[in-house]
Coordinates of C-alpha atoms in Angstrom, one line a residue:
M15 CA -23.6 184.4 51.5
H16 CA -24.2 184.1 47.8
H17 CA -23.6 187.4 46.0
D18 CA -25.1 188.3 42.2
S19 CA -21.7 188.9 40.5
I20 CA -20.1 190.4 37.3
A21 CA -17.3 189.2 35.2
V22 CA -14.7 192.0 34.1
V23 CA -12.5 190.8 31.4
D24 CA -9.1 192.2 31.6
F25 CA -7.8 192.9 28.1
G26 CA -4.8 194.9 30.0
G27 CA -6.4 198.3 30.1
Q28 CA -5.2 200.8 32.4
Y29 CA -8.6 200.7 34.2
A30 CA -9.6 197.0 34.2
H31 CA -9.6 196.7 38.1
L32 CA -11.2 200.1 38.4
I33 CA -14.3 198.6 36.5
A34 CA -14.6 196.0 39.2
T35 CA -14.0 198.7 41.9
K36 CA -16.9 200.8 40.3
V37 CA -19.2 197.7 40.3
R38 CA -18.3 196.7 43.8
R39 CA -19.2 200.5 45.1
I40 CA -22.8 199.8 43.5
G41 CA -22.9 196.7 45.9
V42 CA -22.6 194.0 43.6
L43 CA -19.4 191.8 43.4
A44 CA -17.1 192.0 40.6
E45 CA -14.5 189.4 39.6
I46 CA -11.7 189.8 37.3
R47 CA -11.3 187.0 34.4
Q48 CA -8.8 186.8 31.9
P49 CA -9.9 186.8 28.0
E50 CA -8.4 183.5 27.5
D51 CA -10.4 181.7 30.2
P52 CA -12.4 178.7 29.2
I53 CA -16.1 179.6 28.7
E54 CA -17.1 177.3 31.8
A55 CA -15.5 179.9 33.8
F56 CA -18.2 182.4 32.9
A57 CA -21.0 180.2 34.1
G58 CA -22.9 182.0 37.1
Y59 CA -22.5 185.6 36.1
R60 CA -25.2 188.0 35.8
G61 CA -23.4 190.1 33.2
I62 CA -19.8 190.7 31.4
I63 CA -17.9 194.0 31.0
L64 CA -14.9 194.0 28.5
S65 CA -12.1 196.4 29.4
G66 CA -10.0 198.4 27.2
S67 CA -6.6 197.5 26.1
P68 CA -3.2 198.6 24.8
A69 CA -3.9 196.5 21.6
L70 CA -5.4 197.8 18.4
S71 CA -8.5 196.0 17.6
S72 CA -8.4 197.5 14.1
H73 CA -5.1 195.7 13.5
G74 CA -6.5 192.6 14.9
E75 CA -4.2 192.6 18.0
D76 CA -5.0 190.4 20.8
S77 CA -7.7 188.8 19.1
E78 CA -7.1 185.2 20.1
Y79 CA -9.4 185.3 23.2
T80 CA -12.5 183.1 24.2
K81 CA -15.1 184.5 21.8
A82 CA -17.7 181.8 22.8
L83 CA -18.5 184.5 25.8
Y84 CA -20.6 186.2 22.9
E85 CA -22.7 183.2 22.7
L86 CA -23.9 183.2 26.4
D87 CA -27.2 184.5 27.5
M88 CA -26.4 187.3 29.6
P89 CA -25.8 191.0 28.7
I90 CA -22.1 192.3 27.7
L91 CA -20.8 195.9 28.1
G92 CA -17.7 196.9 26.5
L93 CA -15.5 199.7 27.0
C94 CA -13.1 201.2 24.5
F95 CA -11.2 198.1 23.2
G96 CA -14.2 195.9 24.3
H97 CA -16.7 198.4 22.7
Q98 CA -14.6 197.9 19.3
E99 CA -14.5 194.3 19.7
I100 CA -18.3 194.0 20.3
A101 CA -18.9 196.1 17.2
K102 CA -16.6 193.9 15.0
H103 CA -17.8 190.6 16.3
Y104 CA -21.5 191.8 15.2
G105 CA -20.4 192.9 11.9
G106 CA -19.3 196.6 12.5
E107 CA -16.0 198.3 11.3
V108 CA -13.1 199.4 13.5
I109 CA -10.9 201.9 11.9
H110 CA -7.0 203.0 13.2
G111 CA -8.2 206.7 13.4
G112 CA -9.8 209.5 15.5
R113 CA -7.4 209.2 18.5
E114 CA -8.2 211.2 21.4
W115 CA -7.8 211.6 25.2
G116 CA -9.3 213.7 28.0
H117 CA -12.5 215.3 28.3
A118 CA -15.6 215.1 25.6
D119 CA -19.0 215.7 25.6
L120 CA -21.3 212.5 25.3
H121 CA -24.6 213.6 23.3
L122 CA -27.2 211.0 23.8
T123 CA -29.2 209.9 20.7
R124 CA -31.2 207.3 22.8
P125 CA -31.7 209.2 26.2
D126 CA -34.5 207.0 26.6
H127 CA -32.6 203.7 26.8
P128 CA -32.4 202.0 30.0
L129 CA -28.6 202.4 30.0
F130 CA -28.9 206.0 30.4
K131 CA -31.8 206.4 32.8
G132 CA -31.3 209.5 35.2
L133 CA -28.7 211.2 32.9
D134 CA -28.7 214.5 31.0
A135 CA -29.0 214.8 27.1
V136 CA -25.3 215.8 27.6
E137 CA -22.6 214.1 29.8
Q138 CA -19.0 214.8 30.2
V139 CA -17.0 211.7 29.6
W140 CA -13.2 210.6 29.1
M141 CA -11.6 209.5 26.1
S142 CA -8.1 207.8 25.6
H143 CA -7.8 206.0 22.3
F144 CA -6.2 205.4 19.1
D145 CA -8.9 203.2 17.3
S146 CA -12.7 204.2 16.7
V147 CA -15.9 202.4 15.7
A148 CA -16.8 203.4 12.1
G149 CA -19.9 201.3 11.6
V150 CA -22.3 198.9 13.3
G151 CA -23.8 195.6 12.1
E152 CA -27.4 194.6 11.9
D153 CA -29.6 195.2 15.0
F154 CA -27.0 197.8 16.5
E155 CA -27.7 201.5 16.5
E156 CA -26.0 204.7 17.6
F157 CA -26.9 205.6 21.2
G158 CA -24.5 208.7 21.5
Y159 CA -21.6 210.4 19.8
T160 CA -19.3 213.0 21.6
T161 CA -17.8 216.3 20.9
S162 CA -14.2 217.3 22.1
K163 CA -13.4 220.3 24.3
D164 CA -10.9 221.5 21.5
G165 CA -13.3 221.6 18.6
S166 CA -12.3 218.7 16.8
P167 CA -14.9 216.8 14.4
D168 CA -17.6 215.0 16.2
H169 CA -16.9 211.4 17.0
R170 CA -19.6 209.3 16.0
L171 CA -20.8 205.9 17.7
A172 CA -19.3 206.6 20.6
A173 CA -22.0 204.7 22.4
I174 CA -23.6 201.9 20.6
G175 CA -26.1 199.0 21.5
S176 CA -28.4 196.4 20.5
D177 CA -31.5 195.1 22.8
V178 CA -31.8 192.2 20.4
H179 CA -28.2 190.8 21.6
R180 CA -28.2 192.7 24.8
R181 CA -24.8 193.8 23.8
Y182 CA -23.5 197.4 24.5
G183 CA -20.3 199.4 24.0
F184 CA -19.0 202.8 25.2
Q185 CA -15.7 204.2 23.4
F186 CA -15.1 206.3 26.3
H187 CA -14.1 205.1 29.9
A188 CA -17.2 205.3 32.1
E189 CA -14.9 203.6 34.8
V190 CA -12.7 206.9 35.4
D191 CA -14.0 209.8 37.6
D192 CA -13.6 212.2 34.7
T193 CA -16.8 210.5 33.3
I194 CA -19.0 212.5 35.7
H195 CA -22.0 210.1 35.7
G196 CA -20.1 206.7 34.8
D197 CA -21.3 205.4 38.2
R198 CA -24.9 205.8 36.9
M199 CA -24.1 204.1 33.8
F200 CA -22.7 201.3 35.4
A201 CA -25.7 201.2 38.0
N202 CA -27.9 201.0 35.2
F203 CA -26.4 198.1 33.4
V204 CA -25.5 196.0 36.5
L205 CA -28.8 196.6 38.5
D206 CA -31.4 197.2 35.7
I207 CA -30.0 195.4 32.5
C208 CA -28.3 192.5 34.3
G209 CA -30.9 192.4 37.3
C210 CA -28.1 192.0 40.1
E211 CA -29.2 192.3 43.5
P212 CA -26.8 194.6 45.7
T213 CA -25.6 192.6 48.6
W214 CA -21.4 193.5 48.3
S215 CA -19.9 195.8 51.0
M216 CA -16.4 197.1 52.2
E217 CA -17.1 195.3 55.4
A218 CA -17.2 192.0 53.7
F219 CA -14.2 193.0 51.7
I220 CA -12.3 193.7 54.8
A221 CA -13.4 190.3 56.5
E222 CA -12.3 188.5 53.5
E223 CA -8.8 190.2 53.3
R224 CA -8.1 189.3 56.7
E225 CA -9.1 185.7 56.3
K226 CA -7.0 185.6 53.1
V227 CA -4.0 187.0 55.1
R228 CA -4.2 184.4 57.9
R229 CA -4.6 181.7 54.9
L230 CA -1.4 182.7 53.1
V231 CA 0.8 183.6 56.1
G232 CA -0.1 180.5 58.0
D233 CA 1.8 180.2 61.5
D234 CA 4.4 182.5 59.9
S235 CA 4.9 186.2 60.7
V236 CA 5.2 189.4 58.6
F237 CA 8.0 191.9 58.0
L238 CA 6.6 195.0 56.3
L239 CA 8.2 197.8 54.6
A240 CA 6.3 200.9 56.3
S241 CA 6.8 204.3 54.4
G242 CA 4.3 206.0 56.6
G243 CA 2.1 206.8 53.7
V244 CA -1.7 205.8 53.5
D245 CA -1.1 202.5 51.9
S246 CA 1.6 200.9 54.3
T247 CA -0.3 202.4 57.3
V248 CA -3.4 200.6 56.4
A249 CA -1.6 197.4 55.3
A250 CA 0.1 197.4 58.8
V251 CA -3.4 197.6 60.6
I252 CA -4.9 194.9 58.5
L253 CA -1.8 192.6 59.1
R254 CA -1.9 193.5 62.7
D255 CA -5.6 192.6 63.1
A256 CA -5.5 189.6 61.2
L257 CA -2.2 188.2 62.7
G258 CA -1.9 189.8 66.1
P259 CA 0.9 192.7 66.7
D260 CA 3.5 190.2 67.7
R261 CA 3.7 188.7 64.3
V262 CA 4.0 191.9 62.4
N263 CA 7.3 193.7 62.3
L264 CA 7.8 197.1 60.6
L265 CA 10.8 198.4 59.0
H266 CA 10.7 202.1 57.9
V267 CA 14.1 203.2 55.7
D268 CA 15.3 206.5 55.2
N269 CA 16.6 205.9 51.5
G270 CA 18.0 209.4 51.3
L271 CA 14.7 210.2 49.0
M272 CA 12.2 211.2 51.6
R273 CA 10.7 214.9 52.1
K274 CA 12.0 217.2 54.6
D275 CA 12.1 215.7 58.2
E276 CA 9.8 212.8 56.7
S277 CA 11.4 209.8 58.7
K278 CA 10.9 211.7 61.9
K279 CA 7.5 212.2 61.3
V280 CA 6.9 208.7 60.3
V281 CA 8.2 207.0 63.1
A282 CA 6.2 209.3 65.5
L283 CA 3.1 208.4 63.4
F284 CA 3.5 204.7 63.9
R285 CA 4.0 204.9 67.6
R286 CA 0.7 207.2 68.0
L287 CA -1.0 204.4 66.0
G288 CA 0.3 201.8 68.7
L289 CA 2.4 200.1 65.9
G290 CA 5.7 201.4 67.7
D291 CA 6.6 198.1 69.7
H292 CA 7.8 196.3 66.5
L293 CA 9.1 199.3 64.4
H294 CA 12.5 199.2 63.3
F295 CA 14.3 202.3 61.5
I296 CA 17.3 202.4 59.4
D297 CA 19.2 205.1 57.6
A298 CA 19.9 203.5 54.2
S299 CA 20.6 206.8 52.3
D300 CA 24.2 205.9 51.3
D301 CA 23.2 202.6 49.9
F302 CA 20.4 204.0 47.9
L303 CA 22.6 207.2 46.6
G304 CA 25.5 204.6 45.7
A305 CA 22.9 202.6 43.6
L306 CA 21.8 205.4 41.8
E307 CA 25.1 207.1 41.2
G308 CA 25.4 208.4 37.5
M309 CA 22.2 207.0 36.4
T310 CA 20.0 209.1 34.2
D311 CA 17.3 206.7 32.7
P312 CA 13.8 206.5 34.6
E313 CA 13.2 202.8 34.4
E314 CA 16.8 202.2 35.3
K315 CA 16.4 204.4 38.6
R316 CA 13.2 202.9 39.8
H317 CA 14.8 199.3 39.2
A318 CA 17.6 200.2 41.3
I319 CA 15.4 201.9 44.0
G320 CA 13.3 198.4 44.0
Q321 CA 16.4 196.2 44.3
T322 CA 18.1 198.5 47.0
F323 CA 14.8 198.1 49.1
V324 CA 14.9 194.3 48.9
D325 CA 18.8 194.2 49.4
V326 CA 18.2 196.6 52.8
F327 CA 15.2 194.6 53.7
N328 CA 17.0 191.3 53.3
R329 CA 20.1 192.6 55.4
E330 CA 17.9 193.9 58.2
A331 CA 15.8 190.9 58.3
E332 CA 19.1 188.9 59.1
R333 CA 20.4 191.4 61.4
L334 CA 17.1 191.2 63.5
E335 CA 16.9 187.2 62.9
I336 CA 13.4 187.5 61.0
Q337 CA 14.7 186.6 57.8
D338 CA 12.2 184.0 57.5
H339 CA 9.1 186.3 57.9
L340 CA 7.3 186.9 54.6
L341 CA 7.7 190.4 53.1
G342 CA 4.8 192.8 53.5
Q343 CA 3.9 195.6 51.1
G344 CA 1.3 198.2 50.9
T345 CA 1.0 197.7 47.1
I346 CA -2.3 199.1 45.4
Y347 CA -3.3 198.3 42.1
P348 CA -2.0 201.2 40.0
D349 CA 1.3 200.0 41.0
T350 CA 0.7 196.6 39.1
V351 CA -1.0 197.8 36.0
E352 CA 1.6 200.8 35.5
T353 CA 4.3 198.2 35.8
G354 CA 2.9 195.7 33.2
G355 CA 1.7 193.5 36.2
T356 CA -1.3 191.9 34.2
R357 CA -0.3 190.0 30.9
R358 CA -1.4 192.3 28.5
A359 CA -0.9 195.4 30.4
D360 CA 1.9 197.7 28.8
T361 CA 4.6 199.0 31.2
I362 CA 4.1 202.8 31.8
K363 CA 6.8 202.8 34.6
T364 CA 8.2 200.0 36.9
H365 CA 7.3 200.8 40.4
H366 CA 9.5 199.8 43.2
N367 CA 7.4 197.2 44.7
R368 CA 7.2 195.5 41.3
V369 CA 10.8 194.9 40.2
A370 CA 12.0 191.3 38.9
V371 CA 13.1 190.2 42.3
I372 CA 9.7 191.0 44.2
E373 CA 7.9 189.2 41.2
E374 CA 9.9 185.9 42.1
M375 CA 9.1 186.5 45.7
I376 CA 5.3 186.8 44.9
A377 CA 5.6 183.4 42.6
E378 CA 7.2 181.9 45.6
G379 CA 4.3 182.7 48.1
K380 CA 6.8 185.1 50.2
V381 CA 4.8 188.4 49.8
V382 CA 1.6 189.5 51.5
E383 CA -0.2 192.6 49.9
P384 CA -3.4 193.0 51.3
L385 CA -4.4 196.1 49.4
A386 CA -3.0 194.7 46.0
E387 CA -6.8 195.0 44.7
L388 CA -7.4 198.5 45.6
Y389 CA -7.1 202.1 44.6
K390 CA -6.2 204.9 46.8
V391 CA -9.9 206.3 47.3
E392 CA -10.7 202.6 48.4
V393 CA -7.6 202.1 50.7
R394 CA -8.7 205.6 52.5
E395 CA -12.4 203.9 52.9
V396 CA -10.8 200.8 54.3
G397 CA -8.4 203.0 56.9
E398 CA -11.9 204.6 57.8
E399 CA -13.5 201.4 58.6
L400 CA -10.6 200.1 60.5
G401 CA -10.9 203.6 62.8
I402 CA -7.5 205.0 61.7
A403 CA -7.1 208.7 62.2
H404 CA -7.9 211.2 59.7
E405 CA -4.4 212.6 59.7
A406 CA -2.8 209.2 58.9
L407 CA -5.4 208.8 56.1
W408 CA -5.4 212.1 54.2
R409 CA -1.5 212.7 54.1
H410 CA -0.7 213.3 50.4
P411 CA 0.3 210.3 48.4
F412 CA 4.1 210.1 48.3
P413 CA 5.5 207.3 45.7
G414 CA 7.7 204.6 47.3
P415 CA 10.9 205.9 45.3
G416 CA 10.3 209.3 46.9
L417 CA 12.1 212.2 45.5
G418 CA 14.0 209.6 43.2
V419 CA 11.2 210.0 40.4
R420 CA 11.1 213.8 41.2
C421 CA 14.6 214.4 40.8
L422 CA 15.2 214.0 37.2
C423 CA 18.7 213.4 36.0
S424 CA 20.8 214.3 32.7
D425 CA 24.3 213.9 31.5
G426 CA 23.8 217.4 29.8
T427 CA 23.0 215.9 26.1
P428 CA 20.0 217.3 24.7
D429 CA 17.4 215.0 23.3
T430 CA 16.1 217.0 20.1
E431 CA 15.0 213.8 17.9
G432 CA 12.2 214.8 15.4
F433 CA 12.3 218.6 16.4
D434 CA 12.1 219.5 12.9
R435 CA 8.4 218.1 13.2
L436 CA 7.5 219.0 16.4
V437 CA 8.7 222.5 16.8
P438 CA 6.6 223.9 14.0
E439 CA 3.6 221.7 14.7
T440 CA 3.7 222.7 18.3
A441 CA 4.1 226.4 17.6
A442 CA 0.9 226.2 15.0
A443 CA -1.2 224.2 17.8
A444 CA -0.1 226.9 20.5
T445 CA -0.5 230.1 18.5
K446 CA -4.3 229.6 18.4
F447 CA -4.3 230.3 22.2
G448 CA -2.1 233.2 22.2
L449 CA 0.7 231.4 24.0
E450 CA 4.7 231.0 22.9
P451 CA 5.7 227.3 23.1
L452 CA 9.0 225.9 23.7
V453 CA 9.5 222.3 23.1
L454 CA 12.2 221.1 25.8
P455 CA 14.9 218.9 24.9
I456 CA 14.3 216.3 27.5
R457 CA 11.4 213.6 27.9
S458 CA 8.9 212.9 30.6
V459 CA 6.9 209.4 31.1
G460 CA 3.3 209.7 30.1
V461 CA 0.5 207.2 29.0
K462 CA -1.6 207.5 25.8
A463 CA -4.5 204.7 25.0
D464 CA -2.9 202.5 27.8
V465 CA 0.5 202.6 26.1
R466 CA 3.7 204.3 27.8
A467 CA 4.6 207.4 26.0
Y468 CA 8.0 208.5 26.7
E469 CA 8.0 212.0 25.0
H470 CA 8.8 215.7 25.3
P471 CA 7.2 218.6 27.3
V472 CA 6.2 222.0 26.1
L473 CA 6.9 225.1 28.2
L474 CA 4.2 227.7 27.4
S475 CA 4.6 231.3 28.0
G476 CA 2.2 234.2 28.0
E477 CA -0.7 235.5 29.6
A478 CA -3.9 233.2 29.6
D479 CA -6.9 232.3 31.7
W480 CA -7.0 228.7 33.6
D481 CA -9.8 227.4 31.1
T482 CA -7.6 228.6 27.9
L483 CA -4.3 227.3 29.3
L484 CA -6.3 223.6 29.9
R485 CA -7.5 223.7 26.4
A486 CA -4.3 224.5 24.9
G487 CA -2.6 221.6 26.8
S488 CA -5.1 219.2 25.7
S489 CA -5.0 220.4 22.0
I490 CA -1.4 220.4 21.6
T491 CA -0.9 216.9 23.3
Q492 CA -3.5 215.6 21.1
Q493 CA -2.6 217.1 17.8
V494 CA 1.2 216.7 18.2
L495 CA 2.6 213.3 18.3
G496 CA 5.7 213.0 20.4
I497 CA 4.3 215.5 23.0
N498 CA 2.7 214.4 26.2
R499 CA 3.1 217.1 28.9
C500 CA 2.5 220.9 28.9
I501 CA 3.8 223.3 31.4
W502 CA 3.1 226.8 32.1
N503 CA 5.9 229.4 32.5
L504 CA 5.6 231.0 35.8
G505 CA 9.0 233.2 35.5
P506 CA 9.4 236.6 34.5
E507 CA 10.2 236.2 30.8
H508 CA 9.7 233.9 27.7
H509 CA 12.5 232.0 26.5
D510 CA 13.4 230.8 23.2
T511 CA 15.9 228.0 24.1
A512 CA 16.4 225.6 26.7
H513 CA 19.4 223.0 27.3
P514 CA 19.8 220.4 29.7
V515 CA 22.5 220.5 32.3
E516 CA 24.6 217.7 33.7
G517 CA 22.7 216.6 37.1
Y518 CA 22.7 213.3 38.8
M519 CA 21.2 211.9 42.1
T520 CA 23.2 213.5 44.8
R521 CA 22.3 214.8 48.3
D522 CA 22.8 218.4 47.4
R523 CA 20.1 218.2 44.4
L524 CA 17.8 216.4 46.7
D525 CA 18.6 218.8 49.3
L526 CA 17.3 221.5 47.2
L527 CA 14.3 219.6 45.8
R528 CA 13.6 219.0 49.6
E529 CA 13.3 222.6 50.6
A530 CA 11.2 223.6 47.3
D531 CA 8.8 220.8 48.1
D532 CA 8.7 221.8 51.7
M533 CA 7.6 225.4 50.6
V534 CA 5.0 224.3 48.2
M535 CA 3.7 221.9 51.2
E536 CA 3.6 224.9 53.5
G537 CA 2.0 227.0 50.9
L538 CA -0.8 224.8 50.5
R539 CA -1.4 224.6 54.2
S540 CA -1.4 228.5 54.7
Y541 CA -3.9 228.8 52.1
D542 CA -6.1 225.9 53.5
L543 CA -5.6 224.1 50.0
Y544 CA -3.6 220.8 51.5
D545 CA -7.1 218.8 52.0
E546 CA -8.7 219.8 49.0
I547 CA -5.8 218.9 46.5
W548 CA -5.0 215.2 46.1
Q549 CA -1.2 215.6 45.4
C550 CA 1.4 218.2 44.5
P551 CA 4.6 216.8 43.4
T552 CA 7.4 219.3 43.1
V553 CA 9.8 218.2 40.3
L554 CA 13.5 219.1 39.9
V555 CA 14.5 219.4 36.2
P556 CA 18.5 219.9 35.3
L557 CA 17.4 222.3 32.5
A558 CA 18.4 225.8 32.2
L559 CA 16.3 228.4 30.1
G560 CA 17.6 230.8 27.5
D561 CA 21.0 232.2 28.4
A562 CA 20.7 231.7 32.2
E563 CA 23.8 230.0 33.8
P564 CA 23.6 226.0 34.3
G565 CA 20.7 225.7 37.0
E566 CA 17.3 223.8 37.9
L567 CA 13.9 224.2 36.7
V568 CA 11.4 223.5 39.3
V569 CA 8.0 222.2 38.1
L570 CA 4.9 222.5 40.2
R571 CA 2.2 219.6 39.6
P572 CA -1.0 220.2 41.7
I573 CA -3.6 217.5 40.6
F574 CA -6.9 216.2 41.6
S575 CA -7.4 212.6 41.3
K576 CA -9.1 209.6 43.5
R577 CA -7.6 206.6 42.1
A578 CA -4.2 207.9 40.3
M579 CA -5.5 206.4 37.2
T580 CA -6.9 209.8 35.8
A581 CA -5.9 213.0 37.2
T582 CA -6.8 217.0 36.6
P583 CA -4.5 219.6 37.0
V584 CA -5.8 222.2 40.0
R585 CA -5.5 225.7 39.5
L586 CA -3.5 227.7 42.5
P587 CA -4.6 230.8 43.4
D588 CA -2.6 234.0 42.3
P589 CA -1.4 235.2 45.7
L590 CA 0.0 231.4 46.4
L591 CA 1.9 231.5 43.0
D592 CA 3.2 235.0 43.9
D593 CA 4.5 233.6 47.1
L594 CA 6.1 230.4 45.3
R595 CA 7.4 232.6 42.8
A596 CA 9.6 234.7 45.3
S597 CA 10.5 231.7 47.6
I598 CA 11.3 228.8 45.0
L599 CA 13.0 231.3 42.5
G600 CA 15.1 232.7 45.5
L601 CA 16.4 229.5 46.1
P602 CA 20.2 228.9 44.8
G603 CA 20.5 227.0 41.6
V604 CA 17.2 227.4 40.7
T605 CA 16.6 229.4 37.3
G606 CA 13.0 228.6 36.4
L607 CA 9.5 227.9 37.8
A608 CA 6.8 226.2 35.7
L609 CA 3.2 224.8 36.5
D610 CA 2.3 221.4 35.2
I611 CA -1.4 221.8 33.3
T612 CA -1.6 218.3 31.9
S613 CA -4.1 215.9 32.7
K614 CA -3.4 212.1 33.0
P615 CA -3.8 210.9 30.4
P616 CA -1.5 211.8 28.5
G617 CA 0.8 212.8 31.4
T618 CA 1.5 210.7 34.4
I619 CA 1.1 212.0 37.8
E620 CA 5.1 211.9 38.2
W621 CA 7.4 212.9 35.6
E622 CA 9.4 209.5 35.8

């Protein structure tokens, strides 16, 4: 069947495939194109959407692309970098300035335009950029401006357009769920302005994915690394349905980085799903802890975990005499884009399923990934279409490297680079909200304007309501360069100093983290919050506050998200926080407890 289609030009932004996903959810086929594709590749589309990018339009970065697409007689919508490129091409001005990330209010100056049909005069949108459009060319006009939640100056020309050229631009990211009515904006563009008919469906995706698996695998079989999470479970069922159960072997690896009793629960889950006949289990915790011994750098840890997975896979495949099988993985799109898996994407953090040896196997056609184009919410939708039980689909997401990215490591050396500037600037930003800040002498991974930000967290102490805390966190991370994360002190007192302590990836530290994590999960269940909160990582940080003896800081990270590309911190009820204070601070070696109040961006969901 022929489908009307939209081309999404991927400039390497974090959300390019999310744009395609949003269009497909309208019922219209969307296909990813590369900026250097020949102009002939765009024939047959009803419209084009230009994605964001880690490049700076103001500096002329990533300017070598097929600009002949602007000559095509079809509507084009640009987002962030794409918005800036459209403005420039038609005589406008782009400057390096006005950086912002987080929620903003879009004030429509053309609420009557078809692009905004069905929207309010003021809409919540999501910003993440360093460059801004400062002027537009002939035939263009301002469709809207934004005001930020922290009282920063108005951001003019946040939405622009020209009906003469049929070119439109949004500085904000309409594709992320934090832009409340972004779906409606896309529908207006795709259905009304481009004139597409909605004939695409998830059922069509499943049928096409099964056929792709059959073509790729041929007469071979697949050996799937099955963590028991949502992604690997749905991938296992698609592979089973496409190839038959006798051609799909599952390997569950206990890497020593699992949650409390996790492997036992995973094996039971696959048996309940009828996937137990070809399920193999191996305790490889010694392999992983040996590979991680003495490491502190987050990227080195991720690479070591990914390489060890492959080594264990190869060893077990040889032992089971199935070494000729293709490797199956439950990779989803955020794993690829955050690893810099597209030509222009910046590496935010390397996922274990995207280390070099895996990339080599992919190039050789030895890897099968039926979910690689999807986000978590789409994976769950596929699982529901396949009839997988609710309990398997709605478990909290758990990263492939497991607690390996939630157990931070340090050699005990404080990282205070730039503190002469960071400390007073942070103090000035936090004081406005009645909070006392402590810039921590460690770093965590974040993302700002599609670029990796390995920067310092700030511990905030003091009494404040939830809205004030969120505004404070947003204000500090926007105003102070070098800060990408804010956490709120749940301990009994404010501390003026903090110092890292020596701590590596050991069984004792992982066991401590497992206990704290289990307390958090049980707490969420006891307060009927488990299904409401998308994910709640518990992070172990080798950091002593004040004059405390060497110990650990535990950070709770409850967030709401749908696709993992953006995330919003979730408020936990005071009685639950009181329970967690009593239980976690009572664990041996734990000297501090904090709540992560950072959105994504600028803080990634995981700390590493």
